[in-house]
């Protein structure tokens, strides 16, 4: 078979192919041209070790922030994805110095995106303070001798106030010079208004 016939037959066979159909096949196919992951839109495009790193970061964020709904969980996933890409690009920056300018620009974009996402999460929590609070917490004491939990009785959960002294006032702190001058100025203005 001549070279011309081989290339023509390869073109015909390639036109018949519809590509991978299974999820694993598509995942493997997506890895064919993976070099830096600079423009990756999902964590599945990254190698397994980076996916594991993403899962660790996402789990840590979930533990720290305890998302109250799917929106907060999505924001945490975005933050974890940004952090994973950020650390990956830092590693690449040392390996591919000739692409340093592009990677530094990507690092800056990721940092800004991370801060925007974190600010969105924090402002959402400020606007809805009940979202960030966990539901009723019940603390269980474990008896040291038996090792069994001691469940509190309903009357144990009520706060006990009888027999307690009111809080004593703490030592008064002296006001700062600036505050004292402002107060004195306002007092003089009031005196001048009443005298006039």
PDB file of C-alpha atoms in Angstrom:
ATOM      1  CA  UNK A   1       0.000   0.000   0.000  1.00  0.00           C
ATOM      2  CA  UNK A   2       1.463   3.360  -0.953  1.00  0.00           C
ATOM      3  CA  UNK A   3       1.922   6.265   1.447  1.00  0.00           C
ATOM      4  CA  UNK A   4      -0.892   8.182  -0.244  1.00  0.00           C
ATOM      5  CA  UNK A   5      -3.328   5.281   0.184  1.00  0.00           C
ATOM      6  CA  UNK A   6      -2.390   4.839   3.856  1.00  0.00           C
ATOM      7  CA  UNK A   7      -3.024   8.462   4.728  1.00  0.00           C
ATOM      8  CA  UNK A   8      -6.299   8.460   2.777  1.00  0.00           C
ATOM      9  CA  UNK A   9      -7.450   5.288   4.538  1.00  0.00           C
ATOM     10  CA  UNK A  10      -6.510   6.778   7.934  1.00  0.00           C
ATOM     11  CA  UNK A  11      -8.550   9.887   7.113  1.00  0.00           C
ATOM     12  CA  UNK A  12     -11.553   7.739   6.149  1.00  0.00           C
ATOM     13  CA  UNK A  13     -11.286   5.662   9.331  1.00  0.00           C
ATOM     14  CA  UNK A  14     -10.927   8.819  11.428  1.00  0.00           C
ATOM     15  CA  UNK A  15     -14.087  10.264   9.906  1.00  0.00           C
ATOM     16  CA  UNK A  16     -16.008   7.122  10.910  1.00  0.00           C
ATOM     17  CA  UNK A  17     -14.902   7.411  14.545  1.00  0.00           C
ATOM     18  CA  UNK A  18     -17.264   9.122  16.945  1.00  0.00           C
ATOM     19  CA  UNK A  19     -14.700   9.309  19.738  1.00  0.00           C
ATOM     20  CA  UNK A  20     -14.922   7.768  23.180  1.00  0.00           C
ATOM     21  CA  UNK A  21     -18.420   7.074  24.479  1.00  0.00           C
ATOM     22  CA  UNK A  22     -17.843   5.912  28.058  1.00  0.00           C
ATOM     23  CA  UNK A  23     -17.030   8.303  30.887  1.00  0.00           C
ATOM     24  CA  UNK A  24     -13.640   6.718  31.506  1.00  0.00           C
ATOM     25  CA  UNK A  25     -12.824   6.865  27.802  1.00  0.00           C
ATOM     26  CA  UNK A  26     -13.737  10.527  27.694  1.00  0.00           C
ATOM     27  CA  UNK A  27     -11.622  11.164  30.772  1.00  0.00           C
ATOM     28  CA  UNK A  28      -8.624   9.425  29.212  1.00  0.00           C
ATOM     29  CA  UNK A  29      -9.182  11.300  25.980  1.00  0.00           C
ATOM     30  CA  UNK A  30      -9.300  14.597  27.831  1.00  0.00           C
ATOM     31  CA  UNK A  31      -5.847  13.819  29.272  1.00  0.00           C
ATOM     32  CA  UNK A  32      -4.292  13.397  25.812  1.00  0.00           C
ATOM     33  CA  UNK A  33      -3.238  17.006  25.437  1.00  0.00           C
ATOM     34  CA  UNK A  34      -2.958  17.942  29.122  1.00  0.00           C
ATOM     35  CA  UNK A  35       0.188  19.950  29.666  1.00  0.00           C
ATOM     36  CA  UNK A  36      -0.330  22.679  32.246  1.00  0.00           C
ATOM     37  CA  UNK A  37      -4.079  22.721  32.922  1.00  0.00           C
ATOM     38  CA  UNK A  38      -3.938  26.482  32.495  1.00  0.00           C
ATOM     39  CA  UNK A  39      -7.397  26.699  30.960  1.00  0.00           C
ATOM     40  CA  UNK A  40      -9.015  23.719  32.688  1.00  0.00           C
ATOM     41  CA  UNK A  41     -12.586  24.313  33.812  1.00  0.00           C
ATOM     42  CA  UNK A  42     -13.029  21.261  36.044  1.00  0.00           C
ATOM     43  CA  UNK A  43     -10.938  19.223  38.432  1.00  0.00           C
ATOM     44  CA  UNK A  44     -11.473  16.082  36.336  1.00  0.00           C
ATOM     45  CA  UNK A  45      -9.060  17.481  33.736  1.00  0.00           C
ATOM     46  CA  UNK A  46      -6.195  17.311  36.231  1.00  0.00           C
ATOM     47  CA  UNK A  47      -4.104  14.250  37.146  1.00  0.00           C
ATOM     48  CA  UNK A  48      -5.147  12.021  40.039  1.00  0.00           C
ATOM     49  CA  UNK A  49      -2.692  13.513  42.548  1.00  0.00           C
ATOM     50  CA  UNK A  50      -4.112  17.000  41.991  1.00  0.00           C
ATOM     51  CA  UNK A  51      -7.645  15.647  42.304  1.00  0.00           C
ATOM     52  CA  UNK A  52      -6.670  14.141  45.671  1.00  0.00           C
ATOM     53  CA  UNK A  53      -5.157  17.476  46.712  1.00  0.00           C
ATOM     54  CA  UNK A  54      -8.406  19.215  45.706  1.00  0.00           C
ATOM     55  CA  UNK A  55     -10.439  16.741  47.790  1.00  0.00           C
ATOM     56  CA  UNK A  56      -8.235  17.387  50.838  1.00  0.00           C
ATOM     57  CA  UNK A  57      -8.596  21.160  50.501  1.00  0.00           C
ATOM     58  CA  UNK A  58     -12.352  20.937  49.905  1.00  0.00           C
ATOM     59  CA  UNK A  59     -12.823  18.682  52.949  1.00  0.00           C
ATOM     60  CA  UNK A  60     -10.778  21.076  55.097  1.00  0.00           C
ATOM     61  CA  UNK A  61     -12.862  24.047  53.912  1.00  0.00           C
ATOM     62  CA  UNK A  62     -16.066  22.136  54.626  1.00  0.00           C
ATOM     63  CA  UNK A  63     -14.864  21.346  58.123  1.00  0.00           C
ATOM     64  CA  UNK A  64     -13.838  24.958  58.791  1.00  0.00           C
ATOM     65  CA  UNK A  65     -16.850  26.733  57.286  1.00  0.00           C
ATOM     66  CA  UNK A  66     -19.572  24.089  57.724  1.00  0.00           C
ATOM     67  CA  UNK A  67     -21.692  25.150  54.735  1.00  0.00           C
ATOM     68  CA  UNK A  68     -25.364  25.547  55.560  1.00  0.00           C
ATOM     69  CA  UNK A  69     -26.673  25.177  52.002  1.00  0.00           C
ATOM     70  CA  UNK A  70     -25.643  24.208  48.491  1.00  0.00           C
ATOM     71  CA  UNK A  71     -24.661  27.768  47.560  1.00  0.00           C
ATOM     72  CA  UNK A  72     -22.053  27.919  50.314  1.00  0.00           C
ATOM     73  CA  UNK A  73     -20.849  24.438  49.378  1.00  0.00           C
ATOM     74  CA  UNK A  74     -20.452  25.591  45.770  1.00  0.00           C
ATOM     75  CA  UNK A  75     -18.455  28.633  46.906  1.00  0.00           C
ATOM     76  CA  UNK A  76     -16.194  26.358  48.958  1.00  0.00           C
ATOM     77  CA  UNK A  77     -15.726  24.075  45.941  1.00  0.00           C
ATOM     78  CA  UNK A  78     -14.701  27.098  43.845  1.00  0.00           C
ATOM     79  CA  UNK A  79     -12.244  28.182  46.529  1.00  0.00           C
ATOM     80  CA  UNK A  80     -10.747  24.686  46.725  1.00  0.00           C
ATOM     81  CA  UNK A  81     -10.456  24.498  42.913  1.00  0.00           C
ATOM     82  CA  UNK A  82      -8.722  27.893  42.854  1.00  0.00           C
ATOM     83  CA  UNK A  83      -6.280  26.822  45.572  1.00  0.00           C
ATOM     84  CA  UNK A  84      -5.498  23.536  43.821  1.00  0.00           C
ATOM     85  CA  UNK A  85      -4.784  25.309  40.537  1.00  0.00           C
ATOM     86  CA  UNK A  86      -2.779  27.980  42.380  1.00  0.00           C
ATOM     87  CA  UNK A  87      -0.426  25.458  44.003  1.00  0.00           C
ATOM     88  CA  UNK A  88      -0.160  23.541  40.711  1.00  0.00           C
ATOM     89  CA  UNK A  89       0.817  26.721  38.833  1.00  0.00           C
ATOM     90  CA  UNK A  90       3.372  27.628  41.477  1.00  0.00           C
ATOM     91  CA  UNK A  91       5.011  24.262  40.877  1.00  0.00           C
ATOM     92  CA  UNK A  92       4.853  24.768  37.111  1.00  0.00           C
ATOM     93  CA  UNK A  93       6.382  28.221  37.399  1.00  0.00           C
ATOM     94  CA  UNK A  94       9.602  26.655  38.641  1.00  0.00           C
ATOM     95  CA  UNK A  95       9.598  24.001  35.911  1.00  0.00           C
ATOM     96  CA  UNK A  96       8.606  26.128  32.910  1.00  0.00           C
ATOM     97  CA  UNK A  97      10.470  29.391  33.289  1.00  0.00           C
ATOM     98  CA  UNK A  98       9.977  30.262  29.612  1.00  0.00           C
ATOM     99  CA  UNK A  99       6.198  30.399  30.204  1.00  0.00           C
ATOM    100  CA  UNK A 100       6.642  32.412  33.389  1.00  0.00           C
ATOM    101  CA  UNK A 101       4.746  35.503  32.277  1.00  0.00           C
ATOM    102  CA  UNK A 102       1.641  33.525  31.334  1.00  0.00           C
ATOM    103  CA  UNK A 103       1.754  31.533  34.562  1.00  0.00           C
ATOM    104  CA  UNK A 104       2.242  34.654  36.684  1.00  0.00           C
ATOM    105  CA  UNK A 105      -0.772  36.240  35.024  1.00  0.00           C
ATOM    106  CA  UNK A 106      -2.790  33.076  35.710  1.00  0.00           C
ATOM    107  CA  UNK A 107      -1.618  33.094  39.340  1.00  0.00           C
ATOM    108  CA  UNK A 108      -2.793  36.679  39.716  1.00  0.00           C
ATOM    109  CA  UNK A 109      -6.176  35.829  38.209  1.00  0.00           C
ATOM    110  CA  UNK A 110      -6.561  32.840  40.521  1.00  0.00           C
ATOM    111  CA  UNK A 111      -5.639  34.901  43.563  1.00  0.00           C
ATOM    112  CA  UNK A 112      -8.201  37.583  42.678  1.00  0.00           C
ATOM    113  CA  UNK A 113     -10.836  34.951  41.954  1.00  0.00           C
ATOM    114  CA  UNK A 114     -10.145  33.262  45.299  1.00  0.00           C
ATOM    115  CA  UNK A 115     -10.484  36.566  47.173  1.00  0.00           C
ATOM    116  CA  UNK A 116     -13.739  37.401  45.333  1.00  0.00           C
ATOM    117  CA  UNK A 117     -15.188  33.999  46.194  1.00  0.00           C
ATOM    118  CA  UNK A 118     -14.115  34.288  49.827  1.00  0.00           C
ATOM    119  CA  UNK A 119     -15.634  37.782  50.027  1.00  0.00           C
ATOM    120  CA  UNK A 120     -18.882  36.467  48.523  1.00  0.00           C
ATOM    121  CA  UNK A 121     -19.004  33.725  51.152  1.00  0.00           C
ATOM    122  CA  UNK A 122     -18.263  36.147  53.994  1.00  0.00           C
ATOM    123  CA  UNK A 123     -20.799  38.749  52.815  1.00  0.00           C
ATOM    124  CA  UNK A 124     -23.418  36.026  52.457  1.00  0.00           C
ATOM    125  CA  UNK A 125     -22.748  34.999  56.045  1.00  0.00           C
ATOM    126  CA  UNK A 126     -22.944  38.625  57.235  1.00  0.00           C
ATOM    127  CA  UNK A 127     -26.276  39.164  55.460  1.00  0.00           C
ATOM    128  CA  UNK A 128     -27.714  35.904  56.797  1.00  0.00           C
ATOM    129  CA  UNK A 129     -26.124  35.343  60.219  1.00  0.00           C
ATOM    130  CA  UNK A 130     -28.277  32.284  60.889  1.00  0.00           C
ATOM    131  CA  UNK A 131     -26.615  30.431  57.965  1.00  0.00           C
ATOM    132  CA  UNK A 132     -23.188  30.151  59.556  1.00  0.00           C
ATOM    133  CA  UNK A 133     -24.426  28.942  62.925  1.00  0.00           C
ATOM    134  CA  UNK A 134     -24.721  25.237  63.614  1.00  0.00           C
ATOM    135  CA  UNK A 135     -28.032  23.869  64.856  1.00  0.00           C
ATOM    136  CA  UNK A 136     -28.544  23.091  68.523  1.00  0.00           C
ATOM    137  CA  UNK A 137     -25.465  21.500  69.959  1.00  0.00           C
ATOM    138  CA  UNK A 138     -25.784  18.835  72.593  1.00  0.00           C
ATOM    139  CA  UNK A 139     -22.695  18.036  74.574  1.00  0.00           C
ATOM    140  CA  UNK A 140     -22.458  14.537  75.951  1.00  0.00           C
ATOM    141  CA  UNK A 141     -20.371  13.781  78.970  1.00  0.00           C
ATOM    142  CA  UNK A 142     -18.859  10.344  79.240  1.00  0.00           C
ATOM    143  CA  UNK A 143     -18.655   8.742  82.645  1.00  0.00           C
ATOM    144  CA  UNK A 144     -14.994   7.898  83.257  1.00  0.00           C
ATOM    145  CA  UNK A 145     -15.715   4.667  85.130  1.00  0.00           C
ATOM    146  CA  UNK A 146     -18.364   3.167  82.866  1.00  0.00           C
ATOM    147  CA  UNK A 147     -17.453   4.814  79.562  1.00  0.00           C
ATOM    148  CA  UNK A 148     -21.128   5.413  78.807  1.00  0.00           C
ATOM    149  CA  UNK A 149     -22.441   8.796  77.737  1.00  0.00           C
ATOM    150  CA  UNK A 150     -24.423  10.736  80.297  1.00  0.00           C
ATOM    151  CA  UNK A 151     -27.355  12.320  78.555  1.00  0.00           C
ATOM    152  CA  UNK A 152     -28.465  15.610  80.071  1.00  0.00           C
ATOM    153  CA  UNK A 153     -31.971  15.763  81.447  1.00  0.00           C
ATOM    154  CA  UNK A 154     -34.234  18.474  79.987  1.00  0.00           C
ATOM    155  CA  UNK A 155     -34.012  20.546  83.172  1.00  0.00           C
ATOM    156  CA  UNK A 156     -30.195  20.354  82.973  1.00  0.00           C
ATOM    157  CA  UNK A 157     -30.282  22.258  79.699  1.00  0.00           C
ATOM    158  CA  UNK A 158     -31.997  25.301  81.259  1.00  0.00           C
ATOM    159  CA  UNK A 159     -29.611  28.000  82.449  1.00  0.00           C
ATOM    160  CA  UNK A 160     -29.220  28.251  86.197  1.00  0.00           C
ATOM    161  CA  UNK A 161     -29.264  31.784  87.524  1.00  0.00           C
ATOM    162  CA  UNK A 162     -30.380  31.490  91.144  1.00  0.00           C
ATOM    163  CA  UNK A 163     -27.639  31.832  93.662  1.00  0.00           C
ATOM    164  CA  UNK A 164     -25.259  33.532  91.281  1.00  0.00           C
ATOM    165  CA  UNK A 165     -23.925  36.996  91.855  1.00  0.00           C
ATOM    166  CA  UNK A 166     -24.319  39.640  89.175  1.00  0.00           C
ATOM    167  CA  UNK A 167     -21.151  40.367  87.273  1.00  0.00           C
ATOM    168  CA  UNK A 168     -18.917  42.880  88.976  1.00  0.00           C
ATOM    169  CA  UNK A 169     -17.942  45.944  86.981  1.00  0.00           C
ATOM    170  CA  UNK A 170     -14.472  45.835  85.583  1.00  0.00           C
ATOM    171  CA  UNK A 171     -11.895  48.514  86.144  1.00  0.00           C
ATOM    172  CA  UNK A 172     -12.719  51.675  84.233  1.00  0.00           C
ATOM    173  CA  UNK A 173     -10.165  52.500  81.587  1.00  0.00           C
ATOM    174  CA  UNK A 174      -9.097  56.091  81.180  1.00  0.00           C
ATOM    175  CA  UNK A 175     -10.247  57.730  77.990  1.00  0.00           C
ATOM    176  CA  UNK A 176      -7.691  58.600  75.375  1.00  0.00           C
ATOM    177  CA  UNK A 177      -6.460  62.145  74.918  1.00  0.00           C
ATOM    178  CA  UNK A 178      -8.254  62.444  71.573  1.00  0.00           C
ATOM    179  CA  UNK A 179     -11.585  61.315  73.028  1.00  0.00           C
ATOM    180  CA  UNK A 180     -11.175  63.614  76.042  1.00  0.00           C
ATOM    181  CA  UNK A 181     -10.416  66.645  73.831  1.00  0.00           C
ATOM    182  CA  UNK A 182     -13.411  65.895  71.601  1.00  0.00           C
ATOM    183  CA  UNK A 183     -15.674  65.634  74.676  1.00  0.00           C
ATOM    184  CA  UNK A 184     -14.325  68.886  76.117  1.00  0.00           C
ATOM    185  CA  UNK A 185     -14.811  70.657  72.764  1.00  0.00           C
ATOM    186  CA  UNK A 186     -18.440  69.507  72.585  1.00  0.00           C
ATOM    187  CA  UNK A 187     -19.051  70.654  76.170  1.00  0.00           C
ATOM    188  CA  UNK A 188     -17.622  74.116  75.350  1.00  0.00           C
ATOM    189  CA  UNK A 189     -19.867  74.369  72.276  1.00  0.00           C
ATOM    190  CA  UNK A 190     -22.919  73.522  74.379  1.00  0.00           C
ATOM    191  CA  UNK A 191     -21.962  76.098  77.028  1.00  0.00           C
ATOM    192  CA  UNK A 192     -21.396  78.747  74.375  1.00  0.00           C
ATOM    193  CA  UNK A 193     -24.809  78.028  72.806  1.00  0.00           C
ATOM    194  CA  UNK A 194     -26.592  78.275  76.154  1.00  0.00           C
ATOM    195  CA  UNK A 195     -24.698  81.474  77.097  1.00  0.00           C
ATOM    196  CA  UNK A 196     -25.531  83.182  73.802  1.00  0.00           C
TER     197      UNK A 196
END
